[in-house]
């Protein structure tokens, strides 16, 4: 059965979620207070409606509790985002994801019932910062406040060595969870596997340990 999504707020972030979900064939109800925005998404989403999400009766009329997942993508108007989240939570919506503009906003929506909070600007800033530290750092994904996953190119210091030789776990406290070459991903790399140029390691660890691993093994003079 197709999953049902509702996206509230069709700015750049909500709009892009709406486009991607629709492109993947999902049922999406697009909601915005602005008529222009709703018109823009009429031919993208399964349904697009003009509504103020801070009005509980309107959300009920839209049958918001029937959706599997509701995404609150109201950014600038933090008050409207908070109020919408409280209403969704009180109505018992299955899964609520909220876009937060800052840590304060994130803290509040977490407390009042959001199941998942995203900070697209902050997260993208962090990812880009990591990738500009070195051409060898391809991606960076935060798992929690102090743990992350990084995708790093096998550096010259690693080529021709095995995971045992490098002993990344003992030396840096990080775990190599997969080795990628193009689209092939080996999710349980053997300890004696010799690393090749062009391969990419997917490494999990605490931010402190990852920083040390990157500094000592990954970052080269680009
Ligand atoms: P982005 O960076 O994604 O564009 P933003 O922070 O600029 O986000 P906002 O302009 O704050 O986003 O809001 C996104 C959308 O949410 C806008 O299209 C706005 O009309 C809509 N919106 C704001 N308040 C409400 C509300 N109470 N009910 C429904 N939609 C709303």
PDB file of C-alpha atoms and ligand atoms in Angstrom:
ATOM      1  CA  UNK A   1       0.000   0.000   0.000  1.00  0.00           C
ATOM      2  CA  UNK A   2       1.235   3.494  -0.869  1.00  0.00           C
ATOM      3  CA  UNK A   3       2.245   5.584   2.107  1.00  0.00           C
ATOM      4  CA  UNK A   4       0.450   8.857   2.642  1.00  0.00           C
ATOM      5  CA  UNK A   5       2.391  12.033   3.378  1.00  0.00           C
ATOM      6  CA  UNK A   6       1.337  15.586   4.167  1.00  0.00           C
ATOM      7  CA  UNK A   7       3.766  18.477   3.746  1.00  0.00           C
ATOM      8  CA  UNK A   8       2.880  21.699   5.529  1.00  0.00           C
ATOM      9  CA  UNK A   9       4.709  24.767   4.182  1.00  0.00           C
ATOM     10  CA  UNK A  10       5.857  24.797   0.580  1.00  0.00           C
ATOM     11  CA  UNK A  11       8.979  26.984   0.808  1.00  0.00           C
ATOM     12  CA  UNK A  12      12.281  25.754  -0.656  1.00  0.00           C
ATOM     13  CA  UNK A  13      12.594  22.896   1.859  1.00  0.00           C
ATOM     14  CA  UNK A  14       8.959  21.725   2.019  1.00  0.00           C
ATOM     15  CA  UNK A  15       8.619  22.246  -1.724  1.00  0.00           C
ATOM     16  CA  UNK A  16      11.605  20.075  -2.453  1.00  0.00           C
ATOM     17  CA  UNK A  17      10.311  17.303  -0.140  1.00  0.00           C
ATOM     18  CA  UNK A  18       6.986  17.496  -1.915  1.00  0.00           C
ATOM     19  CA  UNK A  19       8.638  17.214  -5.364  1.00  0.00           C
ATOM     20  CA  UNK A  20      10.816  14.258  -4.392  1.00  0.00           C
ATOM     21  CA  UNK A  21       8.058  12.284  -2.640  1.00  0.00           C
ATOM     22  CA  UNK A  22       5.753  12.839  -5.605  1.00  0.00           C
ATOM     23  CA  UNK A  23       8.492  11.855  -8.047  1.00  0.00           C
ATOM     24  CA  UNK A  24       8.869   8.597  -6.088  1.00  0.00           C
ATOM     25  CA  UNK A  25       5.169   7.937  -6.630  1.00  0.00           C
ATOM     26  CA  UNK A  26       4.022   8.664  -3.060  1.00  0.00           C
ATOM     27  CA  UNK A  27       0.660  10.177  -2.215  1.00  0.00           C
ATOM     28  CA  UNK A  28       1.316  13.706  -0.991  1.00  0.00           C
ATOM     29  CA  UNK A  29      -1.037  16.311   0.366  1.00  0.00           C
ATOM     30  CA  UNK A  30       0.629  19.730  -0.010  1.00  0.00           C
ATOM     31  CA  UNK A  31      -0.596  22.415   2.390  1.00  0.00           C
ATOM     32  CA  UNK A  32       0.231  26.124   2.473  1.00  0.00           C
ATOM     33  CA  UNK A  33      -1.426  29.287   3.672  1.00  0.00           C
ATOM     34  CA  UNK A  34      -0.419  31.020   0.459  1.00  0.00           C
ATOM     35  CA  UNK A  35      -2.587  30.553  -2.624  1.00  0.00           C
ATOM     36  CA  UNK A  36       0.376  31.161  -4.949  1.00  0.00           C
ATOM     37  CA  UNK A  37       2.364  28.369  -3.325  1.00  0.00           C
ATOM     38  CA  UNK A  38      -0.558  25.966  -3.494  1.00  0.00           C
ATOM     39  CA  UNK A  39      -1.087  26.758  -7.193  1.00  0.00           C
ATOM     40  CA  UNK A  40       2.590  26.032  -7.798  1.00  0.00           C
ATOM     41  CA  UNK A  41       2.157  22.507  -6.375  1.00  0.00           C
ATOM     42  CA  UNK A  42      -1.248  21.637  -7.868  1.00  0.00           C
ATOM     43  CA  UNK A  43       0.327  19.598 -10.626  1.00  0.00           C
ATOM     44  CA  UNK A  44       3.075  18.134  -8.443  1.00  0.00           C
ATOM     45  CA  UNK A  45       1.340  16.722  -5.367  1.00  0.00           C
ATOM     46  CA  UNK A  46      -1.661  14.376  -5.330  1.00  0.00           C
ATOM     47  CA  UNK A  47      -3.640  17.184  -3.665  1.00  0.00           C
ATOM     48  CA  UNK A  48      -2.746  20.761  -2.795  1.00  0.00           C
ATOM     49  CA  UNK A  49      -4.838  22.858  -0.443  1.00  0.00           C
ATOM     50  CA  UNK A  50      -4.792  26.381   0.967  1.00  0.00           C
ATOM     51  CA  UNK A  51      -4.987  26.078   4.748  1.00  0.00           C
ATOM     52  CA  UNK A  52      -3.676  27.619   7.930  1.00  0.00           C
ATOM     53  CA  UNK A  53      -2.083  24.734   9.820  1.00  0.00           C
ATOM     54  CA  UNK A  54      -2.393  26.577  13.135  1.00  0.00           C
ATOM     55  CA  UNK A  55      -6.136  25.995  12.924  1.00  0.00           C
ATOM     56  CA  UNK A  56      -6.962  22.651  14.529  1.00  0.00           C
ATOM     57  CA  UNK A  57     -10.429  22.369  12.949  1.00  0.00           C
ATOM     58  CA  UNK A  58      -8.939  22.792   9.468  1.00  0.00           C
ATOM     59  CA  UNK A  59      -6.357  20.074  10.072  1.00  0.00           C
ATOM     60  CA  UNK A  60      -9.076  17.738  11.343  1.00  0.00           C
ATOM     61  CA  UNK A  61     -11.202  18.452   8.260  1.00  0.00           C
ATOM     62  CA  UNK A  62      -8.239  17.540   6.093  1.00  0.00           C
ATOM     63  CA  UNK A  63      -8.113  14.183   7.880  1.00  0.00           C
ATOM     64  CA  UNK A  64      -4.549  14.827   8.978  1.00  0.00           C
ATOM     65  CA  UNK A  65      -4.567  11.848  11.363  1.00  0.00           C
ATOM     66  CA  UNK A  66      -4.988   9.472   8.413  1.00  0.00           C
ATOM     67  CA  UNK A  67      -1.529  10.339   7.083  1.00  0.00           C
ATOM     68  CA  UNK A  68       1.427   8.096   7.864  1.00  0.00           C
ATOM     69  CA  UNK A  69       3.836  11.003   8.122  1.00  0.00           C
ATOM     70  CA  UNK A  70       3.384  14.770   8.364  1.00  0.00           C
ATOM     71  CA  UNK A  71       6.286  17.108   7.605  1.00  0.00           C
ATOM     72  CA  UNK A  72       6.131  20.607   9.110  1.00  0.00           C
ATOM     73  CA  UNK A  73       8.292  22.772   6.879  1.00  0.00           C
ATOM     74  CA  UNK A  74       7.366  26.214   8.158  1.00  0.00           C
ATOM     75  CA  UNK A  75      10.673  27.890   8.873  1.00  0.00           C
ATOM     76  CA  UNK A  76      10.563  31.623   9.456  1.00  0.00           C
ATOM     77  CA  UNK A  77       7.333  31.716  11.389  1.00  0.00           C
ATOM     78  CA  UNK A  78       8.547  29.735  14.402  1.00  0.00           C
ATOM     79  CA  UNK A  79       5.344  30.409  16.307  1.00  0.00           C
ATOM     80  CA  UNK A  80       3.244  28.837  13.515  1.00  0.00           C
ATOM     81  CA  UNK A  81       5.632  25.877  13.351  1.00  0.00           C
ATOM     82  CA  UNK A  82       5.370  25.280  17.115  1.00  0.00           C
ATOM     83  CA  UNK A  83       1.605  25.649  17.196  1.00  0.00           C
ATOM     84  CA  UNK A  84       1.190  23.302  14.219  1.00  0.00           C
ATOM     85  CA  UNK A  85       3.424  20.710  15.908  1.00  0.00           C
ATOM     86  CA  UNK A  86       1.426  20.855  19.164  1.00  0.00           C
ATOM     87  CA  UNK A  87      -1.836  20.373  17.297  1.00  0.00           C
ATOM     88  CA  UNK A  88      -0.498  17.440  15.254  1.00  0.00           C
ATOM     89  CA  UNK A  89       0.893  15.837  18.388  1.00  0.00           C
ATOM     90  CA  UNK A  90      -2.354  16.282  20.337  1.00  0.00           C
ATOM     91  CA  UNK A  91      -4.333  14.829  17.442  1.00  0.00           C
ATOM     92  CA  UNK A  92      -2.089  11.758  17.633  1.00  0.00           C
ATOM     93  CA  UNK A  93      -0.484  11.958  14.171  1.00  0.00           C
ATOM     94  CA  UNK A  94       1.653   8.844  13.587  1.00  0.00           C
ATOM     95  CA  UNK A  95       4.914  10.504  12.643  1.00  0.00           C
ATOM     96  CA  UNK A  96       5.780  14.188  12.758  1.00  0.00           C
ATOM     97  CA  UNK A  97       8.969  15.596  11.247  1.00  0.00           C
ATOM     98  CA  UNK A  98       9.688  19.277  11.824  1.00  0.00           C
ATOM     99  CA  UNK A  99      12.183  21.558  10.127  1.00  0.00           C
ATOM    100  CA  UNK A 100      13.921  23.656  12.787  1.00  0.00           C
ATOM    101  CA  UNK A 101      15.542  27.002  12.107  1.00  0.00           C
ATOM    102  CA  UNK A 102      17.774  26.988  15.177  1.00  0.00           C
ATOM    103  CA  UNK A 103      18.603  24.950  18.293  1.00  0.00           C
ATOM    104  CA  UNK A 104      16.002  26.734  20.390  1.00  0.00           C
ATOM    105  CA  UNK A 105      13.286  25.929  17.872  1.00  0.00           C
ATOM    106  CA  UNK A 106      14.499  22.292  17.730  1.00  0.00           C
ATOM    107  CA  UNK A 107      14.424  21.941  21.529  1.00  0.00           C
ATOM    108  CA  UNK A 108      10.861  23.193  21.770  1.00  0.00           C
ATOM    109  CA  UNK A 109       9.409  21.045  18.971  1.00  0.00           C
ATOM    110  CA  UNK A 110      11.214  18.011  20.390  1.00  0.00           C
ATOM    111  CA  UNK A 111       9.532  18.598  23.748  1.00  0.00           C
ATOM    112  CA  UNK A 112       6.068  19.138  22.340  1.00  0.00           C
ATOM    113  CA  UNK A 113       5.809  15.979  20.286  1.00  0.00           C
ATOM    114  CA  UNK A 114       7.910  16.083  17.111  1.00  0.00           C
ATOM    115  CA  UNK A 115       9.249  12.587  16.428  1.00  0.00           C
ATOM    116  CA  UNK A 116      12.069  13.813  14.252  1.00  0.00           C
ATOM    117  CA  UNK A 117      13.626  17.255  13.918  1.00  0.00           C
ATOM    118  CA  UNK A 118      15.775  18.303  10.979  1.00  0.00           C
ATOM    119  CA  UNK A 119      18.102  21.291  10.628  1.00  0.00           C
ATOM    120  CA  UNK A 120      18.807  21.381   6.888  1.00  0.00           C
ATOM    121  CA  UNK A 121      20.859  24.590   6.892  1.00  0.00           C
ATOM    122  CA  UNK A 122      23.024  23.585   9.864  1.00  0.00           C
ATOM    123  CA  UNK A 123      23.517  20.010   8.612  1.00  0.00           C
ATOM    124  CA  UNK A 124      24.382  21.085   5.089  1.00  0.00           C
ATOM    125  CA  UNK A 125      26.810  23.673   6.502  1.00  0.00           C
ATOM    126  CA  UNK A 126      28.548  20.940   8.511  1.00  0.00           C
ATOM    127  CA  UNK A 127      28.703  18.558   5.554  1.00  0.00           C
ATOM    128  CA  UNK A 128      30.163  21.211   3.306  1.00  0.00           C
ATOM    129  CA  UNK A 129      32.657  22.279   5.974  1.00  0.00           C
ATOM    130  CA  UNK A 130      33.926  18.686   6.219  1.00  0.00           C
ATOM    131  CA  UNK A 131      34.179  18.266   2.471  1.00  0.00           C
ATOM    132  CA  UNK A 132      36.173  21.486   2.101  1.00  0.00           C
ATOM    133  CA  UNK A 133      38.651  20.460   4.785  1.00  0.00           C
ATOM    134  CA  UNK A 134      39.891  17.818   2.355  1.00  0.00           C
ATOM    135  CA  UNK A 135      39.028  16.464  -1.093  1.00  0.00           C
ATOM    136  CA  UNK A 136      39.288  13.034   0.544  1.00  0.00           C
ATOM    137  CA  UNK A 137      36.250  13.633   2.787  1.00  0.00           C
ATOM    138  CA  UNK A 138      33.235  12.938   0.587  1.00  0.00           C
ATOM    139  CA  UNK A 139      30.362  13.075   3.015  1.00  0.00           C
ATOM    140  CA  UNK A 140      29.539  13.529   6.646  1.00  0.00           C
ATOM    141  CA  UNK A 141      26.345  12.555   8.410  1.00  0.00           C
ATOM    142  CA  UNK A 142      25.543  13.368  12.003  1.00  0.00           C
ATOM    143  CA  UNK A 143      24.033  10.433  13.932  1.00  0.00           C
ATOM    144  CA  UNK A 144      23.687  12.083  17.319  1.00  0.00           C
ATOM    145  CA  UNK A 145      25.164  15.033  19.160  1.00  0.00           C
ATOM    146  CA  UNK A 146      28.577  13.398  19.285  1.00  0.00           C
ATOM    147  CA  UNK A 147      28.592  10.518  16.787  1.00  0.00           C
ATOM    148  CA  UNK A 148      28.788  10.649  13.008  1.00  0.00           C
ATOM    149  CA  UNK A 149      29.372   8.654   9.862  1.00  0.00           C
ATOM    150  CA  UNK A 150      31.950   9.831   7.324  1.00  0.00           C
ATOM    151  CA  UNK A 151      32.655   8.699   3.815  1.00  0.00           C
ATOM    152  CA  UNK A 152      36.341   9.083   2.995  1.00  0.00           C
ATOM    153  CA  UNK A 153      38.474   8.240  -0.020  1.00  0.00           C
ATOM    154  CA  UNK A 154      41.250   5.736   0.599  1.00  0.00           C
ATOM    155  CA  UNK A 155      44.238   8.067   1.015  1.00  0.00           C
ATOM    156  CA  UNK A 156      47.820   7.401  -0.060  1.00  0.00           C
ATOM    157  CA  UNK A 157      48.603   6.450   3.544  1.00  0.00           C
ATOM    158  CA  UNK A 158      46.035   3.626   3.291  1.00  0.00           C
ATOM    159  CA  UNK A 159      46.561   2.254  -0.241  1.00  0.00           C
ATOM    160  CA  UNK A 160      47.982  -1.275  -0.183  1.00  0.00           C
ATOM    161  CA  UNK A 161      47.328  -1.716   3.538  1.00  0.00           C
ATOM    162  CA  UNK A 162      44.679  -3.929   5.098  1.00  0.00           C
ATOM    163  CA  UNK A 163      42.254  -2.951   7.850  1.00  0.00           C
ATOM    164  CA  UNK A 164      44.389  -5.078  10.197  1.00  0.00           C
ATOM    165  CA  UNK A 165      47.528  -3.151   9.197  1.00  0.00           C
ATOM    166  CA  UNK A 166      45.797   0.154   9.831  1.00  0.00           C
ATOM    167  CA  UNK A 167      43.975  -1.124  12.934  1.00  0.00           C
ATOM    168  CA  UNK A 168      41.582   1.802  12.748  1.00  0.00           C
ATOM    169  CA  UNK A 169      39.449   0.514  15.629  1.00  0.00           C
ATOM    170  CA  UNK A 170      42.324   0.203  18.090  1.00  0.00           C
ATOM    171  CA  UNK A 171      44.202   3.296  16.929  1.00  0.00           C
ATOM    172  CA  UNK A 172      41.319   5.705  16.444  1.00  0.00           C
ATOM    173  CA  UNK A 173      38.265   4.111  18.104  1.00  0.00           C
ATOM    174  CA  UNK A 174      36.330   4.201  14.798  1.00  0.00           C
ATOM    175  CA  UNK A 175      34.749   1.321  12.866  1.00  0.00           C
ATOM    176  CA  UNK A 176      34.915   0.789   9.114  1.00  0.00           C
ATOM    177  CA  UNK A 177      31.380  -0.414   8.423  1.00  0.00           C
ATOM    178  CA  UNK A 178      31.632  -0.685   4.641  1.00  0.00           C
ATOM    179  CA  UNK A 179      33.947  -0.247   1.681  1.00  0.00           C
ATOM    180  CA  UNK A 180      32.521   1.229  -1.495  1.00  0.00           C
ATOM    181  CA  UNK A 181      33.911   1.077  -4.999  1.00  0.00           C
ATOM    182  CA  UNK A 182      31.635   2.939  -7.403  1.00  0.00           C
ATOM    183  CA  UNK A 183      28.177   1.529  -6.773  1.00  0.00           C
ATOM    184  CA  UNK A 184      29.429  -1.724  -5.216  1.00  0.00           C
ATOM    185  CA  UNK A 185      29.235  -1.660  -1.446  1.00  0.00           C
ATOM    186  CA  UNK A 186      30.864  -4.333   0.681  1.00  0.00           C
ATOM    187  CA  UNK A 187      29.072  -4.088   4.003  1.00  0.00           C
ATOM    188  CA  UNK A 188      31.185  -6.547   5.918  1.00  0.00           C
ATOM    189  CA  UNK A 189      34.765  -5.901   4.863  1.00  0.00           C
ATOM    190  CA  UNK A 190      37.251  -8.576   5.878  1.00  0.00           C
ATOM    191  CA  UNK A 191      40.038  -7.467   8.188  1.00  0.00           C
ATOM    192  CA  UNK A 192      42.704  -8.677   5.749  1.00  0.00           C
ATOM    193  CA  UNK A 193      41.184  -6.886   2.758  1.00  0.00           C
ATOM    194  CA  UNK A 194      43.823  -4.741   1.101  1.00  0.00           C
ATOM    195  CA  UNK A 195      42.648  -1.223   0.380  1.00  0.00           C
ATOM    196  CA  UNK A 196      42.839   0.042  -3.188  1.00  0.00           C
ATOM    197  CA  UNK A 197      42.952   3.478  -4.719  1.00  0.00           C
ATOM    198  CA  UNK A 198      39.427   4.638  -5.758  1.00  0.00           C
ATOM    199  CA  UNK A 199      37.856   2.829  -2.812  1.00  0.00           C
ATOM    200  CA  UNK A 200      35.813   4.694  -0.262  1.00  0.00           C
ATOM    201  CA  UNK A 201      35.538   3.819   3.437  1.00  0.00           C
ATOM    202  CA  UNK A 202      32.355   4.379   5.384  1.00  0.00           C
ATOM    203  CA  UNK A 203      33.411   4.977   8.961  1.00  0.00           C
ATOM    204  CA  UNK A 204      31.387   5.398  12.136  1.00  0.00           C
ATOM    205  CA  UNK A 205      32.623   6.816  15.415  1.00  0.00           C
ATOM    206  CA  UNK A 206      32.529   9.631  17.934  1.00  0.00           C
ATOM    207  CA  UNK A 207      33.234  13.071  16.465  1.00  0.00           C
ATOM    208  CA  UNK A 208      36.435  13.271  18.507  1.00  0.00           C
ATOM    209  CA  UNK A 209      37.727   9.923  17.210  1.00  0.00           C
ATOM    210  CA  UNK A 210      36.665  10.662  13.635  1.00  0.00           C
ATOM    211  CA  UNK A 211      38.490  14.005  13.737  1.00  0.00           C
ATOM    212  CA  UNK A 212      41.686  12.236  14.854  1.00  0.00           C
ATOM    213  CA  UNK A 213      41.266   9.525  12.190  1.00  0.00           C
ATOM    214  CA  UNK A 214      40.731  12.189   9.509  1.00  0.00           C
ATOM    215  CA  UNK A 215      43.691  14.248  10.653  1.00  0.00           C
ATOM    216  CA  UNK A 216      46.119  11.332  10.790  1.00  0.00           C
ATOM    217  CA  UNK A 217      45.005   9.104   7.937  1.00  0.00           C
ATOM    218  CA  UNK A 218      42.687  10.919   5.580  1.00  0.00           C
ATOM    219  CA  UNK A 219      43.667  14.556   5.119  1.00  0.00           C
ATOM    220  CA  UNK A 220      46.494  15.028   2.635  1.00  0.00           C
ATOM    221  CA  UNK A 221      47.778  18.110   0.901  1.00  0.00           C
ATOM    222  CA  UNK A 222      45.012  18.494  -1.694  1.00  0.00           C
TER     223      UNK A 222
HETATM  224  P1  LIG B   1      12.571  27.675   3.086  1.00  0.00           P
HETATM  225  O1  LIG B   1      13.984  28.028   3.407  1.00  0.00           O
HETATM  226  O2  LIG B   1      12.308  26.212   3.034  1.00  0.00           O
HETATM  227  O3  LIG B   1      11.983  28.440   1.920  1.00  0.00           O
HETATM  228  P2  LIG B   1      11.475  29.374   4.965  1.00  0.00           P
HETATM  229  O4  LIG B   1      12.061  29.349   6.320  1.00  0.00           O
HETATM  230  O5  LIG B   1      11.794  30.552   4.075  1.00  0.00           O
HETATM  231  O6  LIG B   1      11.791  28.025   4.321  1.00  0.00           O
HETATM  232  P3  LIG B   1       8.849  30.090   5.417  1.00  0.00           P
HETATM  233  O7  LIG B   1       8.691  31.183   4.410  1.00  0.00           O
HETATM  234  O8  LIG B   1       8.911  30.443   6.822  1.00  0.00           O
HETATM  235  O9  LIG B   1       9.970  29.144   4.994  1.00  0.00           O
HETATM  236  O10 LIG B   1       7.628  29.084   5.306  1.00  0.00           O
HETATM  237  C1  LIG B   1       7.543  28.112   4.344  1.00  0.00           C
HETATM  238  C2  LIG B   1       6.116  28.079   3.860  1.00  0.00           C
HETATM  239  O11 LIG B   1       5.231  27.883   4.952  1.00  0.00           O
HETATM  240  C3  LIG B   1       5.679  29.369   3.147  1.00  0.00           C
HETATM  241  O12 LIG B   1       5.302  29.054   1.832  1.00  0.00           O
HETATM  242  C4  LIG B   1       4.519  29.857   3.993  1.00  0.00           C
HETATM  243  O13 LIG B   1       3.472  30.408   3.202  1.00  0.00           O
HETATM  244  C5  LIG B   1       4.051  28.591   4.704  1.00  0.00           C
HETATM  245  N1  LIG B   1       3.358  28.871   5.965  1.00  0.00           N
HETATM  246  C6  LIG B   1       3.717  29.754   6.927  1.00  0.00           C
HETATM  247  N2  LIG B   1       2.820  29.743   7.940  1.00  0.00           N
HETATM  248  C7  LIG B   1       1.875  28.804   7.625  1.00  0.00           C
HETATM  249  C8  LIG B   1       0.701  28.325   8.252  1.00  0.00           C
HETATM  250  N3  LIG B   1       0.292  28.790   9.433  1.00  0.00           N
HETATM  251  N4  LIG B   1      -0.010  27.354   7.634  1.00  0.00           N
HETATM  252  C9  LIG B   1       0.379  26.861   6.439  1.00  0.00           C
HETATM  253  N5  LIG B   1       1.481  27.285   5.785  1.00  0.00           N
HETATM  254  C10 LIG B   1       2.215  28.247   6.354  1.00  0.00           C
END
